[in-house]
Amino acid sequence: MDPFGGKEELVEVKFQISQDQKKWLEKMVKEGKIAVPPGGSLSVGNVASMFIRALLHNAMEQQQAMEKADADEDE
């Protein structure tokens, strides 16, 4: 299930990050700087996956807002 409330089916996407980025991401999860959902105890990998999905979700929303602002300027 999509934690953002959507009903669409999720797909697996492979991507690469550098070793220092991976260490930083794991450190943030362990220090609790990247939140685990209430009542949940997820593995580091699952929390990292949710964090990256949140970044993608936010980027897509920002892109849509920018496209809408551009369309409004054109009118």
PDB file of C-alpha atoms in Angstrom:
ATOM      1  CA  MET A   1       0.000   0.000   0.000  1.00  0.00           C
ATOM      2  CA  ASP A   2       1.183   3.490  -0.780  1.00  0.00           C
ATOM      3  CA  PRO A   3       1.831   5.444   2.454  1.00  0.00           C
ATOM      4  CA  PHE A   4       0.691   8.590   0.643  1.00  0.00           C
ATOM      5  CA  GLY A   5      -2.849   7.234   0.399  1.00  0.00           C
ATOM      6  CA  GLY A   6      -2.798   6.249  -3.257  1.00  0.00           C
ATOM      7  CA  LYS A   7      -4.268   3.068  -4.613  1.00  0.00           C
ATOM      8  CA  GLU A   8      -1.743   2.552  -7.402  1.00  0.00           C
ATOM      9  CA  GLU A   9       0.459  -0.507  -7.459  1.00  0.00           C
ATOM     10  CA  LEU A  10       4.090   0.112  -6.570  1.00  0.00           C
ATOM     11  CA  VAL A  11       6.981  -0.980  -8.754  1.00  0.00           C
ATOM     12  CA  GLU A  12      10.585  -1.579  -7.846  1.00  0.00           C
ATOM     13  CA  VAL A  13      13.102   0.892  -9.197  1.00  0.00           C
ATOM     14  CA  LYS A  14      16.814   0.343  -8.837  1.00  0.00           C
ATOM     15  CA  PHE A  15      19.054   3.349  -8.363  1.00  0.00           C
ATOM     16  CA  GLN A  16      22.561   3.954  -7.200  1.00  0.00           C
ATOM     17  CA  ILE A  17      23.912   6.268  -4.549  1.00  0.00           C
ATOM     18  CA  SER A  18      27.466   6.739  -3.369  1.00  0.00           C
ATOM     19  CA  GLN A  19      28.811   4.974  -0.280  1.00  0.00           C
ATOM     20  CA  ASP A  20      28.912   8.231   1.693  1.00  0.00           C
ATOM     21  CA  GLN A  21      25.282   8.971   0.770  1.00  0.00           C
ATOM     22  CA  LYS A  22      24.256   5.484   1.903  1.00  0.00           C
ATOM     23  CA  LYS A  23      26.126   5.897   5.195  1.00  0.00           C
ATOM     24  CA  TRP A  24      24.509   9.299   5.737  1.00  0.00           C
ATOM     25  CA  LEU A  25      21.029   7.924   5.006  1.00  0.00           C
ATOM     26  CA  GLU A  26      21.524   4.973   7.385  1.00  0.00           C
ATOM     27  CA  LYS A  27      22.898   7.327  10.063  1.00  0.00           C
ATOM     28  CA  MET A  28      19.850   9.609   9.781  1.00  0.00           C
ATOM     29  CA  VAL A  29      17.513   6.615  10.157  1.00  0.00           C
ATOM     30  CA  LYS A  30      19.398   5.274  13.187  1.00  0.00           C
ATOM     31  CA  GLU A  31      19.437   8.710  14.838  1.00  0.00           C
ATOM     32  CA  GLY A  32      15.695   9.053  14.279  1.00  0.00           C
ATOM     33  CA  LYS A  33      16.081  12.069  11.984  1.00  0.00           C
ATOM     34  CA  ILE A  34      14.102  10.208   9.312  1.00  0.00           C
ATOM     35  CA  ALA A  35      10.887   9.196  11.009  1.00  0.00           C
ATOM     36  CA  VAL A  36       9.402   5.740  11.235  1.00  0.00           C
ATOM     37  CA  PRO A  37       5.583   5.763  10.965  1.00  0.00           C
ATOM     38  CA  PRO A  38       3.743   5.772  14.327  1.00  0.00           C
ATOM     39  CA  GLY A  39       3.538   2.343  15.918  1.00  0.00           C
ATOM     40  CA  GLY A  40       5.925   0.915  13.357  1.00  0.00           C
ATOM     41  CA  SER A  41       9.331  -0.612  13.609  1.00  0.00           C
ATOM     42  CA  LEU A  42      10.676  -0.895  10.093  1.00  0.00           C
ATOM     43  CA  SER A  43      14.061  -2.035   8.905  1.00  0.00           C
ATOM     44  CA  VAL A  44      16.565   0.598   7.817  1.00  0.00           C
ATOM     45  CA  GLY A  45      16.041  -0.394   4.197  1.00  0.00           C
ATOM     46  CA  ASN A  46      12.281   0.101   4.373  1.00  0.00           C
ATOM     47  CA  VAL A  47      12.611   3.474   6.083  1.00  0.00           C
ATOM     48  CA  ALA A  48      15.187   4.579   3.516  1.00  0.00           C
ATOM     49  CA  SER A  49      12.859   3.429   0.739  1.00  0.00           C
ATOM     50  CA  MET A  50       9.952   5.408   2.202  1.00  0.00           C
ATOM     51  CA  PHE A  51      12.185   8.473   2.579  1.00  0.00           C
ATOM     52  CA  ILE A  52      13.253   8.313  -1.063  1.00  0.00           C
ATOM     53  CA  ARG A  53       9.633   7.839  -2.145  1.00  0.00           C
ATOM     54  CA  ALA A  54       8.683  10.911  -0.118  1.00  0.00           C
ATOM     55  CA  LEU A  55      11.421  12.900  -1.879  1.00  0.00           C
ATOM     56  CA  LEU A  56      10.133  11.765  -5.266  1.00  0.00           C
ATOM     57  CA  HIS A  57       6.540  12.546  -4.283  1.00  0.00           C
ATOM     58  CA  ASN A  58       7.508  16.038  -3.147  1.00  0.00           C
ATOM     59  CA  ALA A  59       9.545  16.644  -6.307  1.00  0.00           C
ATOM     60  CA  MET A  60       6.592  15.622  -8.477  1.00  0.00           C
ATOM     61  CA  GLU A  61       4.240  17.938  -6.570  1.00  0.00           C
ATOM     62  CA  GLN A  62       6.719  20.800  -6.904  1.00  0.00           C
ATOM     63  CA  GLN A  63       7.062  20.164 -10.636  1.00  0.00           C
ATOM     64  CA  GLN A  64       3.282  20.230 -11.072  1.00  0.00           C
ATOM     65  CA  ALA A  65       3.051  23.489  -9.121  1.00  0.00           C
ATOM     66  CA  MET A  66       5.777  25.051 -11.270  1.00  0.00           C
ATOM     67  CA  GLU A  67       4.057  23.909 -14.466  1.00  0.00           C
ATOM     68  CA  LYS A  68       0.764  25.384 -13.220  1.00  0.00           C
ATOM     69  CA  ALA A  69       2.486  28.673 -12.367  1.00  0.00           C
ATOM     70  CA  ASP A  70       4.046  28.768 -15.841  1.00  0.00           C
ATOM     71  CA  ALA A  71       0.657  28.120 -17.445  1.00  0.00           C
ATOM     72  CA  ASP A  72      -0.908  30.902 -15.356  1.00  0.00           C
ATOM     73  CA  GLU A  73       1.809  33.318 -16.489  1.00  0.00           C
ATOM     74  CA  ASP A  74       1.127  32.458 -20.132  1.00  0.00           C
ATOM     75  CA  GLU A  75      -2.565  33.399 -19.792  1.00  0.00           C
TER      76      GLU A  75
END
